[in-house]
């Protein structure tokens, strides 16, 4: 890969379950970004205009980015493009019985946690389409975690798998106990998800976990309902981007 340039940015492209997040990062700090429903090279090029790029890194929660897309991106931007897959060298260790099935978004978030909180054992709660709860120990080792439905999925499932429950929006009143069907469903989903995260953190403390890192599209919604005694959870909105930068820099040094 090319030698690191001064005063330049790393372009990160994160294809999640519902949208693509394109970001410019200065170190581990995201300075600008856009969201795309589908990958459109022209929009990415326009987004990068006026900026000097050190390189780019791509990550997909599903299949790896098509090699033709990566080649077009590399040609258009004239930079190295790291397309992360399960063979990519990582700045963290992964202890997982089925590493080939481990979502690359979870890997990137774990790498971000290790980069931003070095030497700390943390629980990463990514409240996106799915809720993932992953443990990264103080030696930068991914120890595994849990996956359950995300907030939108919980509300949608209650509507689609029952006869009479309505489709309820995430936004709205969240009482301790619902006073009608909509608030009962919303409170159940949001407070239930917060309790799941809080319980996982409490269990993780027995394994030395010291910090809870919350990220994902529903992080701000869940955060007020967490019950984490004697600790301050951190909302790290751009944890995955930090992880992608960490992985890019690690490969740059090889």
PDB file of N, CA and C in Angstrom, residues 72-172:
ATOM      1  N   UNK A  72     -13.172   0.114  -9.790  1.00  0.00           N
ATOM      2  CA  UNK A  72     -13.641   1.413 -10.283  1.00  0.00           C
ATOM      3  C   UNK A  72     -13.336   2.520  -9.277  1.00  0.00           C
ATOM      4  N   UNK A  73     -13.511   2.209  -8.007  1.00  0.00           N
ATOM      5  CA  UNK A  73     -13.239   3.189  -6.957  1.00  0.00           C
ATOM      6  C   UNK A  73     -11.752   3.527  -6.916  1.00  0.00           C
ATOM      7  N   UNK A  74     -10.936   2.503  -7.018  1.00  0.00           N
ATOM      8  CA  UNK A  74      -9.474   2.707  -6.997  1.00  0.00           C
ATOM      9  C   UNK A  74      -9.037   3.547  -8.195  1.00  0.00           C
ATOM     10  N   UNK A  75      -9.601   3.289  -9.351  1.00  0.00           N
ATOM     11  CA  UNK A  75      -9.236   4.029 -10.556  1.00  0.00           C
ATOM     12  C   UNK A  75      -9.712   5.476 -10.491  1.00  0.00           C
ATOM     13  N   UNK A  76     -10.948   5.667 -10.027  1.00  0.00           N
ATOM     14  CA  UNK A  76     -11.533   7.008 -10.008  1.00  0.00           C
ATOM     15  C   UNK A  76     -10.855   7.914  -8.987  1.00  0.00           C
ATOM     16  N   UNK A  77     -10.470   7.356  -7.833  1.00  0.00           N
ATOM     17  CA  UNK A  77      -9.889   8.168  -6.762  1.00  0.00           C
ATOM     18  C   UNK A  77      -8.366   8.155  -6.764  1.00  0.00           C
ATOM     19  N   UNK A  78      -7.787   7.195  -7.488  1.00  0.00           N
ATOM     20  CA  UNK A  78      -6.332   7.051  -7.584  1.00  0.00           C
ATOM     21  C   UNK A  78      -5.694   6.885  -6.208  1.00  0.00           C
ATOM     22  N   UNK A  79      -6.283   5.998  -5.413  1.00  0.00           N
ATOM     23  CA  UNK A  79      -5.733   5.669  -4.098  1.00  0.00           C
ATOM     24  C   UNK A  79      -5.852   4.169  -3.881  1.00  0.00           C
ATOM     25  N   UNK A  80      -5.139   3.676  -2.900  1.00  0.00           N
ATOM     26  CA  UNK A  80      -5.307   2.281  -2.496  1.00  0.00           C
ATOM     27  C   UNK A  80      -6.671   2.105  -1.852  1.00  0.00           C
ATOM     28  N   UNK A  81      -7.339   1.010  -2.165  1.00  0.00           N
ATOM     29  CA  UNK A  81      -8.634   0.693  -1.581  1.00  0.00           C
ATOM     30  C   UNK A  81      -8.543  -0.676  -0.925  1.00  0.00           C
ATOM     31  N   UNK A  82      -8.739  -0.710   0.374  1.00  0.00           N
ATOM     32  CA  UNK A  82      -8.734  -1.970   1.107  1.00  0.00           C
ATOM     33  C   UNK A  82     -10.159  -2.485   1.195  1.00  0.00           C
ATOM     34  N   UNK A  83     -10.403  -3.635   0.605  1.00  0.00           N
ATOM     35  CA  UNK A  83     -11.727  -4.257   0.624  1.00  0.00           C
ATOM     36  C   UNK A  83     -11.696  -5.376   1.656  1.00  0.00           C
ATOM     37  N   UNK A  84     -12.262  -5.127   2.823  1.00  0.00           N
ATOM     38  CA  UNK A  84     -12.120  -6.054   3.945  1.00  0.00           C
ATOM     39  C   UNK A  84     -12.910  -7.339   3.709  1.00  0.00           C
ATOM     40  N   UNK A  85     -12.242  -8.459   3.928  1.00  0.00           N
ATOM     41  CA  UNK A  85     -12.912  -9.756   3.951  1.00  0.00           C
ATOM     42  C   UNK A  85     -12.352 -10.546   5.129  1.00  0.00           C
ATOM     43  N   UNK A  86     -12.707 -11.813   5.225  1.00  0.00           N
ATOM     44  CA  UNK A  86     -12.308 -12.576   6.406  1.00  0.00           C
ATOM     45  C   UNK A  86     -10.830 -12.980   6.393  1.00  0.00           C
ATOM     46  N   UNK A  87     -10.118 -12.680   5.300  1.00  0.00           N
ATOM     47  CA  UNK A  87      -8.682 -12.963   5.257  1.00  0.00           C
ATOM     48  C   UNK A  87      -7.844 -11.718   5.512  1.00  0.00           C
ATOM     49  N   UNK A  88      -8.481 -10.567   5.685  1.00  0.00           N
ATOM     50  CA  UNK A  88      -7.750  -9.311   5.891  1.00  0.00           C
ATOM     51  C   UNK A  88      -7.026  -9.324   7.238  1.00  0.00           C
ATOM     52  N   UNK A  89      -5.736  -8.990   7.264  1.00  0.00           N
ATOM     53  CA  UNK A  89      -5.024  -8.877   8.548  1.00  0.00           C
ATOM     54  C   UNK A  89      -5.681  -7.816   9.439  1.00  0.00           C
ATOM     55  N   UNK A  90      -5.793  -8.121  10.727  1.00  0.00           N
ATOM     56  CA  UNK A  90      -6.509  -7.246  11.655  1.00  0.00           C
ATOM     57  C   UNK A  90      -5.601  -6.777  12.790  1.00  0.00           C
ATOM     58  N   UNK A  91      -5.910  -5.603  13.350  1.00  0.00           N
ATOM     59  CA  UNK A  91      -5.153  -5.128  14.513  1.00  0.00           C
ATOM     60  C   UNK A  91      -5.633  -5.750  15.821  1.00  0.00           C
ATOM     61  N   UNK A  92      -6.619  -6.634  15.735  1.00  0.00           N
ATOM     62  CA  UNK A  92      -7.125  -7.351  16.903  1.00  0.00           C
ATOM     63  C   UNK A  92      -7.072  -8.843  16.621  1.00  0.00           C
ATOM     64  N   UNK A  93      -7.152  -9.637  17.678  1.00  0.00           N
ATOM     65  CA  UNK A  93      -7.303 -11.077  17.529  1.00  0.00           C
ATOM     66  C   UNK A  93      -8.779 -11.432  17.612  1.00  0.00           C
ATOM     67  N   UNK A  94      -9.161 -12.492  16.937  1.00  0.00           N
ATOM     68  CA  UNK A  94     -10.550 -12.925  16.939  1.00  0.00           C
ATOM     69  C   UNK A  94     -10.622 -14.360  17.441  1.00  0.00           C
ATOM     70  N   UNK A  95     -11.285 -14.537  18.576  1.00  0.00           N
ATOM     71  CA  UNK A  95     -11.530 -15.877  19.100  1.00  0.00           C
ATOM     72  C   UNK A  95     -13.003 -16.188  18.893  1.00  0.00           C
ATOM     73  N   UNK A  96     -13.287 -16.884  17.815  1.00  0.00           N
ATOM     74  CA  UNK A  96     -14.664 -17.180  17.417  1.00  0.00           C
ATOM     75  C   UNK A  96     -14.640 -18.520  16.712  1.00  0.00           C
ATOM     76  N   UNK A  97     -15.560 -19.416  17.084  1.00  0.00           N
ATOM     77  CA  UNK A  97     -15.523 -20.770  16.548  1.00  0.00           C
ATOM     78  C   UNK A  97     -15.789 -20.805  15.045  1.00  0.00           C
ATOM     79  N   UNK A  98     -16.531 -19.817  14.539  1.00  0.00           N
ATOM     80  CA  UNK A  98     -16.832 -19.779  13.107  1.00  0.00           C
ATOM     81  C   UNK A  98     -16.482 -18.398  12.547  1.00  0.00           C
ATOM     82  N   UNK A  99     -15.185 -18.090  12.449  1.00  0.00           N
ATOM     83  CA  UNK A  99     -14.768 -16.744  12.030  1.00  0.00           C
ATOM     84  C   UNK A  99     -15.279 -16.340  10.659  1.00  0.00           C
ATOM     85  N   UNK A 100     -15.493 -17.298   9.765  1.00  0.00           N
ATOM     86  CA  UNK A 100     -15.976 -16.970   8.423  1.00  0.00           C
ATOM     87  C   UNK A 100     -17.416 -16.474   8.435  1.00  0.00           C
ATOM     88  N   UNK A 101     -18.142 -16.751   9.510  1.00  0.00           N
ATOM     89  CA  UNK A 101     -19.525 -16.298   9.610  1.00  0.00           C
ATOM     90  C   UNK A 101     -19.665 -15.038  10.447  1.00  0.00           C
ATOM     91  N   UNK A 102     -18.562 -14.552  10.995  1.00  0.00           N
ATOM     92  CA  UNK A 102     -18.596 -13.367  11.840  1.00  0.00           C
ATOM     93  C   UNK A 102     -18.774 -12.127  10.973  1.00  0.00           C
ATOM     94  N   UNK A 103     -19.795 -11.353  11.259  1.00  0.00           N
ATOM     95  CA  UNK A 103     -20.065 -10.159  10.477  1.00  0.00           C
ATOM     96  C   UNK A 103     -18.895  -9.192  10.496  1.00  0.00           C
ATOM     97  N   UNK A 104     -18.522  -8.687   9.324  1.00  0.00           N
ATOM     98  CA  UNK A 104     -17.384  -7.782   9.248  1.00  0.00           C
ATOM     99  C   UNK A 104     -17.663  -6.455   9.938  1.00  0.00           C
ATOM    100  N   UNK A 105     -18.944  -6.111  10.076  1.00  0.00           N
ATOM    101  CA  UNK A 105     -19.282  -4.906  10.841  1.00  0.00           C
ATOM    102  C   UNK A 105     -18.949  -5.096  12.312  1.00  0.00           C
ATOM    103  N   UNK A 106     -19.168  -6.308  12.819  1.00  0.00           N
ATOM    104  CA  UNK A 106     -18.825  -6.589  14.210  1.00  0.00           C
ATOM    105  C   UNK A 106     -17.311  -6.554  14.406  1.00  0.00           C
ATOM    106  N   UNK A 107     -16.575  -7.075  13.430  1.00  0.00           N
ATOM    107  CA  UNK A 107     -15.116  -7.036  13.477  1.00  0.00           C
ATOM    108  C   UNK A 107     -14.623  -5.592  13.498  1.00  0.00           C
ATOM    109  N   UNK A 108     -15.194  -4.759  12.611  1.00  0.00           N
ATOM    110  CA  UNK A 108     -14.768  -3.359  12.532  1.00  0.00           C
ATOM    111  C   UNK A 108     -15.079  -2.615  13.818  1.00  0.00           C
ATOM    112  N   UNK A 109     -16.266  -2.849  14.394  1.00  0.00           N
ATOM    113  CA  UNK A 109     -16.615  -2.186  15.648  1.00  0.00           C
ATOM    114  C   UNK A 109     -15.681  -2.617  16.774  1.00  0.00           C
ATOM    115  N   UNK A 110     -15.325  -3.887  16.790  1.00  0.00           N
ATOM    116  CA  UNK A 110     -14.390  -4.385  17.802  1.00  0.00           C
ATOM    117  C   UNK A 110     -13.015  -3.735  17.636  1.00  0.00           C
ATOM    118  N   UNK A 111     -12.579  -3.575  16.385  1.00  0.00           N
ATOM    119  CA  UNK A 111     -11.299  -2.920  16.123  1.00  0.00           C
ATOM    120  C   UNK A 111     -11.356  -1.457  16.560  1.00  0.00           C
ATOM    121  N   UNK A 112     -12.497  -0.819  16.349  1.00  0.00           N
ATOM    122  CA  UNK A 112     -12.660   0.556  16.802  1.00  0.00           C
ATOM    123  C   UNK A 112     -12.608   0.672  18.305  1.00  0.00           C
ATOM    124  N   UNK A 113     -13.233  -0.281  18.995  1.00  0.00           N
ATOM    125  CA  UNK A 113     -13.208  -0.278  20.465  1.00  0.00           C
ATOM    126  C   UNK A 113     -11.782  -0.421  20.988  1.00  0.00           C
ATOM    127  N   UNK A 114     -11.021  -1.327  20.380  1.00  0.00           N
ATOM    128  CA  UNK A 114      -9.637  -1.543  20.815  1.00  0.00           C
ATOM    129  C   UNK A 114      -8.775  -0.316  20.542  1.00  0.00           C
ATOM    130  N   UNK A 115      -9.072   0.395  19.436  1.00  0.00           N
ATOM    131  CA  UNK A 115      -8.286   1.579  19.085  1.00  0.00           C
ATOM    132  C   UNK A 115      -8.603   2.761  19.988  1.00  0.00           C
ATOM    133  N   UNK A 116      -9.874   2.948  20.305  1.00  0.00           N
ATOM    134  CA  UNK A 116     -10.285   4.114  21.089  1.00  0.00           C
ATOM    135  C   UNK A 116     -10.163   3.900  22.596  1.00  0.00           C
ATOM    136  N   UNK A 117     -10.217   2.640  23.030  1.00  0.00           N
ATOM    137  CA  UNK A 117     -10.128   2.329  24.460  1.00  0.00           C
ATOM    138  C   UNK A 117      -9.042   1.270  24.679  1.00  0.00           C
ATOM    139  N   UNK A 118      -7.796   1.599  24.340  1.00  0.00           N
ATOM    140  CA  UNK A 118      -6.719   0.609  24.453  1.00  0.00           C
ATOM    141  C   UNK A 118      -6.517   0.149  25.893  1.00  0.00           C
ATOM    142  N   UNK A 119      -6.316  -1.146  26.037  1.00  0.00           N
ATOM    143  CA  UNK A 119      -6.072  -1.710  27.353  1.00  0.00           C
ATOM    144  C   UNK A 119      -7.302  -1.922  28.198  1.00  0.00           C
ATOM    145  N   UNK A 120      -8.487  -1.580  27.665  1.00  0.00           N
ATOM    146  CA  UNK A 120      -9.739  -1.727  28.409  1.00  0.00           C
ATOM    147  C   UNK A 120     -10.559  -2.894  27.875  1.00  0.00           C
ATOM    148  N   UNK A 121     -11.204  -3.590  28.786  1.00  0.00           N
ATOM    149  CA  UNK A 121     -12.167  -4.619  28.397  1.00  0.00           C
ATOM    150  C   UNK A 121     -13.530  -3.951  28.262  1.00  0.00           C
ATOM    151  N   UNK A 122     -14.128  -4.041  27.080  1.00  0.00           N
ATOM    152  CA  UNK A 122     -15.356  -3.294  26.816  1.00  0.00           C
ATOM    153  C   UNK A 122     -16.432  -4.204  26.239  1.00  0.00           C
ATOM    154  N   UNK A 123     -17.680  -3.777  26.442  1.00  0.00           N
ATOM    155  CA  UNK A 123     -18.811  -4.388  25.769  1.00  0.00           C
ATOM    156  C   UNK A 123     -19.294  -3.410  24.717  1.00  0.00           C
ATOM    157  N   UNK A 124     -19.344  -3.858  23.474  1.00  0.00           N
ATOM    158  CA  UNK A 124     -19.811  -3.026  22.368  1.00  0.00           C
ATOM    159  C   UNK A 124     -21.258  -3.393  22.070  1.00  0.00           C
ATOM    160  N   UNK A 125     -22.156  -2.433  22.277  1.00  0.00           N
ATOM    161  CA  UNK A 125     -23.578  -2.632  21.969  1.00  0.00           C
ATOM    162  C   UNK A 125     -23.903  -1.829  20.719  1.00  0.00           C
ATOM    163  N   UNK A 126     -24.108  -2.515  19.610  1.00  0.00           N
ATOM    164  CA  UNK A 126     -24.422  -1.867  18.330  1.00  0.00           C
ATOM    165  C   UNK A 126     -25.917  -2.010  18.089  1.00  0.00           C
ATOM    166  N   UNK A 127     -26.636  -0.899  18.290  1.00  0.00           N
ATOM    167  CA  UNK A 127     -28.101  -0.903  18.185  1.00  0.00           C
ATOM    168  C   UNK A 127     -28.509  -0.475  16.786  1.00  0.00           C
ATOM    169  N   UNK A 128     -28.363  -1.372  15.840  1.00  0.00           N
ATOM    170  CA  UNK A 128     -28.728  -1.114  14.461  1.00  0.00           C
ATOM    171  C   UNK A 128     -29.921  -1.951  14.055  1.00  0.00           C
ATOM    172  N   UNK A 129     -29.918  -2.437  12.817  1.00  0.00           N
ATOM    173  CA  UNK A 129     -30.997  -3.307  12.360  1.00  0.00           C
ATOM    174  C   UNK A 129     -31.124  -4.497  13.293  1.00  0.00           C
ATOM    175  N   UNK A 130     -29.987  -5.068  13.660  1.00  0.00           N
ATOM    176  CA  UNK A 130     -29.923  -6.066  14.731  1.00  0.00           C
ATOM    177  C   UNK A 130     -29.161  -5.451  15.899  1.00  0.00           C
ATOM    178  N   UNK A 131     -29.379  -5.995  17.079  1.00  0.00           N
ATOM    179  CA  UNK A 131     -28.604  -5.604  18.243  1.00  0.00           C
ATOM    180  C   UNK A 131     -27.494  -6.622  18.427  1.00  0.00           C
ATOM    181  N   UNK A 132     -26.247  -6.157  18.380  1.00  0.00           N
ATOM    182  CA  UNK A 132     -25.124  -7.044  18.665  1.00  0.00           C
ATOM    183  C   UNK A 132     -24.450  -6.584  19.943  1.00  0.00           C
ATOM    184  N   UNK A 133     -24.065  -7.535  20.767  1.00  0.00           N
ATOM    185  CA  UNK A 133     -23.399  -7.284  22.045  1.00  0.00           C
ATOM    186  C   UNK A 133     -22.103  -8.078  22.038  1.00  0.00           C
ATOM    187  N   UNK A 134     -20.986  -7.381  21.873  1.00  0.00           N
ATOM    188  CA  UNK A 134     -19.707  -8.054  21.672  1.00  0.00           C
ATOM    189  C   UNK A 134     -18.684  -7.644  22.719  1.00  0.00           C
ATOM    190  N   UNK A 135     -17.912  -8.611  23.151  1.00  0.00           N
ATOM    191  CA  UNK A 135     -16.905  -8.407  24.185  1.00  0.00           C
ATOM    192  C   UNK A 135     -15.515  -8.317  23.551  1.00  0.00           C
ATOM    193  N   UNK A 136     -14.818  -7.230  23.865  1.00  0.00           N
ATOM    194  CA  UNK A 136     -13.421  -7.059  23.451  1.00  0.00           C
ATOM    195  C   UNK A 136     -12.600  -6.880  24.720  1.00  0.00           C
ATOM    196  N   UNK A 137     -11.634  -7.767  24.950  1.00  0.00           N
ATOM    197  CA  UNK A 137     -10.915  -7.697  26.218  1.00  0.00           C
ATOM    198  C   UNK A 137      -9.763  -6.682  26.158  1.00  0.00           C
ATOM    199  N   UNK A 138      -9.070  -6.523  27.280  1.00  0.00           N
ATOM    200  CA  UNK A 138      -8.028  -5.522  27.383  1.00  0.00           C
ATOM    201  C   UNK A 138      -6.796  -5.810  26.561  1.00  0.00           C
ATOM    202  N   UNK A 139      -6.708  -7.016  26.005  1.00  0.00           N
ATOM    203  CA  UNK A 139      -5.605  -7.383  25.129  1.00  0.00           C
ATOM    204  C   UNK A 139      -5.989  -7.302  23.657  1.00  0.00           C
ATOM    205  N   UNK A 140      -7.081  -6.598  23.379  1.00  0.00           N
ATOM    206  CA  UNK A 140      -7.568  -6.413  22.000  1.00  0.00           C
ATOM    207  C   UNK A 140      -7.922  -7.748  21.353  1.00  0.00           C
ATOM    208  N   UNK A 141      -8.625  -8.582  22.127  1.00  0.00           N
ATOM    209  CA  UNK A 141      -9.095  -9.864  21.611  1.00  0.00           C
ATOM    210  C   UNK A 141     -10.620  -9.851  21.585  1.00  0.00           C
ATOM    211  N   UNK A 142     -11.190 -10.142  20.427  1.00  0.00           N
ATOM    212  CA  UNK A 142     -12.640 -10.278  20.295  1.00  0.00           C
ATOM    213  C   UNK A 142     -13.031 -11.634  20.872  1.00  0.00           C
ATOM    214  N   UNK A 143     -13.858 -11.616  21.937  1.00  0.00           N
ATOM    215  CA  UNK A 143     -14.185 -12.844  22.646  1.00  0.00           C
ATOM    216  C   UNK A 143     -15.530 -13.448  22.240  1.00  0.00           C
ATOM    217  N   UNK A 144     -16.288 -12.752  21.403  1.00  0.00           N
ATOM    218  CA  UNK A 144     -17.603 -13.253  21.016  1.00  0.00           C
ATOM    219  C   UNK A 144     -18.698 -12.347  21.541  1.00  0.00           C
ATOM    220  N   UNK A 145     -19.921 -12.748  21.301  1.00  0.00           N
ATOM    221  CA  UNK A 145     -21.038 -11.923  21.736  1.00  0.00           C
ATOM    222  C   UNK A 145     -22.378 -12.498  21.351  1.00  0.00           C
ATOM    223  N   UNK A 146     -23.388 -11.672  21.422  1.00  0.00           N
ATOM    224  CA  UNK A 146     -24.766 -12.103  21.154  1.00  0.00           C
ATOM    225  C   UNK A 146     -25.393 -11.244  20.059  1.00  0.00           C
ATOM    226  N   UNK A 147     -26.403 -11.814  19.401  1.00  0.00           N
ATOM    227  CA  UNK A 147     -27.172 -11.105  18.376  1.00  0.00           C
ATOM    228  C   UNK A 147     -28.654 -11.298  18.679  1.00  0.00           C
ATOM    229  N   UNK A 148     -29.406 -10.202  18.624  1.00  0.00           N
ATOM    230  CA  UNK A 148     -30.860 -10.275  18.801  1.00  0.00           C
ATOM    231  C   UNK A 148     -31.504  -9.215  17.913  1.00  0.00           C
ATOM    232  N   UNK A 149     -32.833  -9.205  17.804  1.00  0.00           N
ATOM    233  CA  UNK A 149     -33.480  -8.221  16.935  1.00  0.00           C
ATOM    234  C   UNK A 149     -33.228  -6.788  17.393  1.00  0.00           C
ATOM    235  N   UNK A 150     -33.077  -5.897  16.424  1.00  0.00           N
ATOM    236  CA  UNK A 150     -32.946  -4.477  16.722  1.00  0.00           C
ATOM    237  C   UNK A 150     -34.302  -3.864  17.021  1.00  0.00           C
ATOM    238  N   UNK A 151     -34.311  -2.567  17.303  1.00  0.00           N
ATOM    239  CA  UNK A 151     -35.528  -1.898  17.749  1.00  0.00           C
ATOM    240  C   UNK A 151     -36.613  -1.913  16.681  1.00  0.00           C
ATOM    241  N   UNK A 152     -36.271  -1.498  15.477  1.00  0.00           N
ATOM    242  CA  UNK A 152     -37.256  -1.501  14.406  1.00  0.00           C
ATOM    243  C   UNK A 152     -37.773  -2.895  14.106  1.00  0.00           C
ATOM    244  N   UNK A 153     -36.884  -3.884  14.178  1.00  0.00           N
ATOM    245  CA  UNK A 153     -37.259  -5.266  13.918  1.00  0.00           C
ATOM    246  C   UNK A 153     -38.231  -5.777  14.976  1.00  0.00           C
ATOM    247  N   UNK A 154     -38.035  -5.387  16.217  1.00  0.00           N
ATOM    248  CA  UNK A 154     -38.924  -5.820  17.297  1.00  0.00           C
ATOM    249  C   UNK A 154     -40.339  -5.263  17.094  1.00  0.00           C
ATOM    250  N   UNK A 155     -40.401  -3.975  16.769  1.00  0.00           N
ATOM    251  CA  UNK A 155     -41.719  -3.363  16.562  1.00  0.00           C
ATOM    252  C   UNK A 155     -42.401  -3.936  15.326  1.00  0.00           C
ATOM    253  N   UNK A 156     -41.641  -4.122  14.273  1.00  0.00           N
ATOM    254  CA  UNK A 156     -42.220  -4.666  13.039  1.00  0.00           C
ATOM    255  C   UNK A 156     -42.677  -6.108  13.232  1.00  0.00           C
ATOM    256  N   UNK A 157     -41.895  -6.898  13.960  1.00  0.00           N
ATOM    257  CA  UNK A 157     -42.256  -8.300  14.181  1.00  0.00           C
ATOM    258  C   UNK A 157     -43.553  -8.420  14.969  1.00  0.00           C
ATOM    259  N   UNK A 158     -43.739  -7.564  15.964  1.00  0.00           N
ATOM    260  CA  UNK A 158     -44.985  -7.609  16.740  1.00  0.00           C
ATOM    261  C   UNK A 158     -46.196  -7.334  15.854  1.00  0.00           C
ATOM    262  N   UNK A 159     -46.023  -6.439  14.890  1.00  0.00           N
ATOM    263  CA  UNK A 159     -47.119  -6.132  13.971  1.00  0.00           C
ATOM    264  C   UNK A 159     -47.342  -7.262  12.967  1.00  0.00           C
ATOM    265  N   UNK A 160     -46.269  -7.777  12.380  1.00  0.00           N
ATOM    266  CA  UNK A 160     -46.402  -8.736  11.282  1.00  0.00           C
ATOM    267  C   UNK A 160     -46.734 -10.151  11.750  1.00  0.00           C
ATOM    268  N   UNK A 161     -46.399 -10.487  12.988  1.00  0.00           N
ATOM    269  CA  UNK A 161     -46.618 -11.852  13.455  1.00  0.00           C
ATOM    270  C   UNK A 161     -47.781 -11.963  14.436  1.00  0.00           C
ATOM    271  N   UNK A 162     -48.611 -10.928  14.474  1.00  0.00           N
ATOM    272  CA  UNK A 162     -49.832 -10.990  15.278  1.00  0.00           C
ATOM    273  C   UNK A 162     -51.007 -10.554  14.417  1.00  0.00           C
ATOM    274  N   UNK A 163     -52.197 -10.783  14.919  1.00  0.00           N
ATOM    275  CA  UNK A 163     -53.411 -10.459  14.161  1.00  0.00           C
ATOM    276  C   UNK A 163     -53.783  -8.997  14.300  1.00  0.00           C
ATOM    277  N   UNK A 164     -53.614  -8.429  15.493  1.00  0.00           N
ATOM    278  CA  UNK A 164     -54.190  -7.100  15.725  1.00  0.00           C
ATOM    279  C   UNK A 164     -53.234  -6.020  16.218  1.00  0.00           C
ATOM    280  N   UNK A 165     -51.978  -6.359  16.492  1.00  0.00           N
ATOM    281  CA  UNK A 165     -51.068  -5.325  16.969  1.00  0.00           C
ATOM    282  C   UNK A 165     -50.664  -4.410  15.818  1.00  0.00           C
ATOM    283  N   UNK A 166     -50.664  -3.098  16.039  1.00  0.00           N
ATOM    284  CA  UNK A 166     -50.369  -2.141  14.961  1.00  0.00           C
ATOM    285  C   UNK A 166     -48.868  -2.002  14.708  1.00  0.00           C
ATOM    286  N   UNK A 167     -48.536  -1.336  13.589  1.00  0.00           N
ATOM    287  CA  UNK A 167     -47.154  -0.931  13.357  1.00  0.00           C
ATOM    288  C   UNK A 167     -46.920   0.362  14.136  1.00  0.00           C
ATOM    289  N   UNK A 168     -45.969   0.338  15.037  1.00  0.00           N
ATOM    290  CA  UNK A 168     -45.733   1.465  15.937  1.00  0.00           C
ATOM    291  C   UNK A 168     -44.413   2.132  15.591  1.00  0.00           C
ATOM    292  N   UNK A 169     -44.403   3.461  15.581  1.00  0.00           N
ATOM    293  CA  UNK A 169     -43.180   4.210  15.318  1.00  0.00           C
ATOM    294  C   UNK A 169     -42.263   4.174  16.532  1.00  0.00           C
ATOM    295  N   UNK A 170     -40.976   4.299  16.266  1.00  0.00           N
ATOM    296  CA  UNK A 170     -40.002   4.352  17.361  1.00  0.00           C
ATOM    297  C   UNK A 170     -40.187   5.617  18.188  1.00  0.00           C
ATOM    298  N   UNK A 171     -40.429   6.740  17.512  1.00  0.00           N
ATOM    299  CA  UNK A 171     -40.598   8.019  18.200  1.00  0.00           C
ATOM    300  C   UNK A 171     -41.944   8.080  18.907  1.00  0.00           C
ATOM    301  N   UNK A 172     -41.940   8.622  20.104  1.00  0.00           N
ATOM    302  CA  UNK A 172     -43.175   8.754  20.869  1.00  0.00           C
ATOM    303  C   UNK A 172     -42.922   8.541  22.349  1.00  0.00           C
TER     304      UNK A 172
END
